[in-house]
Amino acid sequence: NGYELFVQQILPSDAPLMSIATQPVITWPGSLANYQLQYTNTVGAPGPWQPATNAPTLVNGRWTVILNPAEAQTRFFRLHRVQ
């Protein structure tokens, strides 16, 4: 048919981290500036992923988002590459 599909997955060298102390925190490598933290309330449901409302800040070379503990315990998070 003359069409060709090429799919490639590029994984970051450092995996995203989530730590829970007094407040939940998600971090990812600073080199991944084109990634957006997103959340959903249910996995597998048709509902859309939403951008996290907390803006990431660069701390020690890692993008860092501090989460609201009450919201974090009922949400699923992912990093989504934006164009």
mmCIF file of C-alpha atoms in Angstrom:
data_model
loop_
_atom_site.group_PDB
_atom_site.id
_atom_site.type_symbol
_atom_site.label_atom_id
_atom_site.label_comp_id
_atom_site.label_asym_id
_atom_site.label_seq_id
_atom_site.Cartn_x
_atom_site.Cartn_y
_atom_site.Cartn_z
ATOM 1 C CA ASN A 1 0.000 0.000 0.000
ATOM 2 C CA GLY A 2 3.035 2.293 0.026
ATOM 3 C CA TYR A 3 2.705 3.282 3.704
ATOM 4 C CA GLU A 4 5.213 2.522 6.395
ATOM 5 C CA LEU A 5 4.853 2.934 10.148
ATOM 6 C CA PHE A 6 7.858 3.373 12.421
ATOM 7 C CA VAL A 7 7.398 3.497 16.200
ATOM 8 C CA GLN A 8 10.244 4.212 18.562
ATOM 9 C CA GLN A 9 10.236 4.543 22.314
ATOM 10 C CA ILE A 10 12.998 6.610 23.885
ATOM 11 C CA LEU A 11 13.422 6.057 27.585
ATOM 12 C CA PRO A 12 15.125 8.613 29.832
ATOM 13 C CA SER A 13 18.415 7.645 31.415
ATOM 14 C CA ASP A 14 17.024 8.367 34.899
ATOM 15 C CA ALA A 15 13.621 7.044 35.841
ATOM 16 C CA PRO A 16 10.995 9.340 37.360
ATOM 17 C CA LEU A 17 10.894 9.132 41.144
ATOM 18 C CA MET A 18 8.095 9.523 43.631
ATOM 19 C CA SER A 19 8.834 9.995 47.293
ATOM 20 C CA ILE A 20 6.383 10.337 50.125
ATOM 21 C CA ALA A 21 7.507 12.091 53.267
ATOM 22 C CA THR A 22 5.450 14.925 54.706
ATOM 23 C CA GLN A 23 4.231 15.688 51.185
ATOM 24 C CA PRO A 24 4.245 13.529 48.047
ATOM 25 C CA VAL A 25 6.830 14.653 45.493
ATOM 26 C CA ILE A 26 7.354 13.527 41.891
ATOM 27 C CA THR A 27 10.642 14.328 40.129
ATOM 28 C CA TRP A 28 12.116 13.579 36.712
ATOM 29 C CA PRO A 29 15.396 14.447 34.970
ATOM 30 C CA GLY A 30 15.904 18.086 34.006
ATOM 31 C CA SER A 31 16.788 17.028 30.466
ATOM 32 C CA LEU A 32 13.137 16.078 29.951
ATOM 33 C CA ALA A 33 11.773 19.606 29.719
ATOM 34 C CA ASN A 34 9.271 18.531 27.059
ATOM 35 C CA TYR A 35 7.381 16.211 29.427
ATOM 36 C CA GLN A 36 4.235 17.175 31.295
ATOM 37 C CA LEU A 37 2.964 15.619 34.523
ATOM 38 C CA GLN A 38 -0.626 14.447 34.095
ATOM 39 C CA TYR A 39 -3.151 12.744 36.336
ATOM 40 C CA THR A 40 -6.392 10.805 36.202
ATOM 41 C CA ASN A 41 -8.688 9.591 38.940
ATOM 42 C CA THR A 42 -9.231 6.138 37.446
ATOM 43 C CA VAL A 43 -6.977 3.977 35.311
ATOM 44 C CA GLY A 44 -8.565 2.117 32.422
ATOM 45 C CA ALA A 45 -11.663 4.312 32.340
ATOM 46 C CA PRO A 46 -12.374 6.366 29.242
ATOM 47 C CA GLY A 47 -11.849 9.596 31.171
ATOM 48 C CA PRO A 48 -9.029 11.847 29.920
ATOM 49 C CA TRP A 49 -5.689 12.539 31.537
ATOM 50 C CA GLN A 50 -5.494 16.089 32.910
ATOM 51 C CA PRO A 51 -2.394 18.302 33.224
ATOM 52 C CA ALA A 52 -1.273 18.582 36.849
ATOM 53 C CA THR A 53 -2.086 22.026 38.190
ATOM 54 C CA ASN A 54 1.143 22.307 40.190
ATOM 55 C CA ALA A 55 3.856 23.795 37.997
ATOM 56 C CA PRO A 56 7.180 21.898 38.038
ATOM 57 C CA THR A 57 10.288 23.687 39.265
ATOM 58 C CA LEU A 58 13.887 22.761 38.500
ATOM 59 C CA VAL A 59 15.606 21.636 41.735
ATOM 60 C CA ASN A 60 19.134 20.218 41.636
ATOM 61 C CA GLY A 61 18.805 19.324 37.958
ATOM 62 C CA ARG A 62 15.430 17.560 38.322
ATOM 63 C CA TRP A 63 11.925 18.786 37.541
ATOM 64 C CA THR A 64 10.030 18.624 40.813
ATOM 65 C CA VAL A 65 6.315 18.763 41.602
ATOM 66 C CA ILE A 66 5.045 18.820 45.171
ATOM 67 C CA LEU A 67 1.583 17.306 45.382
ATOM 68 C CA ASN A 68 -1.350 17.937 47.667
ATOM 69 C CA PRO A 69 -1.462 14.823 49.917
ATOM 70 C CA ALA A 70 -5.261 14.596 49.861
ATOM 71 C CA GLU A 71 -5.365 14.690 46.049
ATOM 72 C CA ALA A 72 -2.295 12.502 45.492
ATOM 73 C CA GLN A 73 -3.758 9.533 47.369
ATOM 74 C CA THR A 74 -6.730 9.331 44.969
ATOM 75 C CA ARG A 75 -4.944 10.012 41.649
ATOM 76 C CA PHE A 76 -2.773 8.153 39.168
ATOM 77 C CA PHE A 77 0.110 10.078 37.578
ATOM 78 C CA ARG A 78 2.108 9.806 34.362
ATOM 79 C CA LEU A 79 4.663 11.795 32.380
ATOM 80 C CA HIS A 80 3.442 12.642 28.911
ATOM 81 C CA ARG A 81 5.723 13.935 26.167
ATOM 82 C CA VAL A 82 4.435 17.162 24.608
ATOM 83 C CA GLN A 83 5.407 18.426 21.190
#
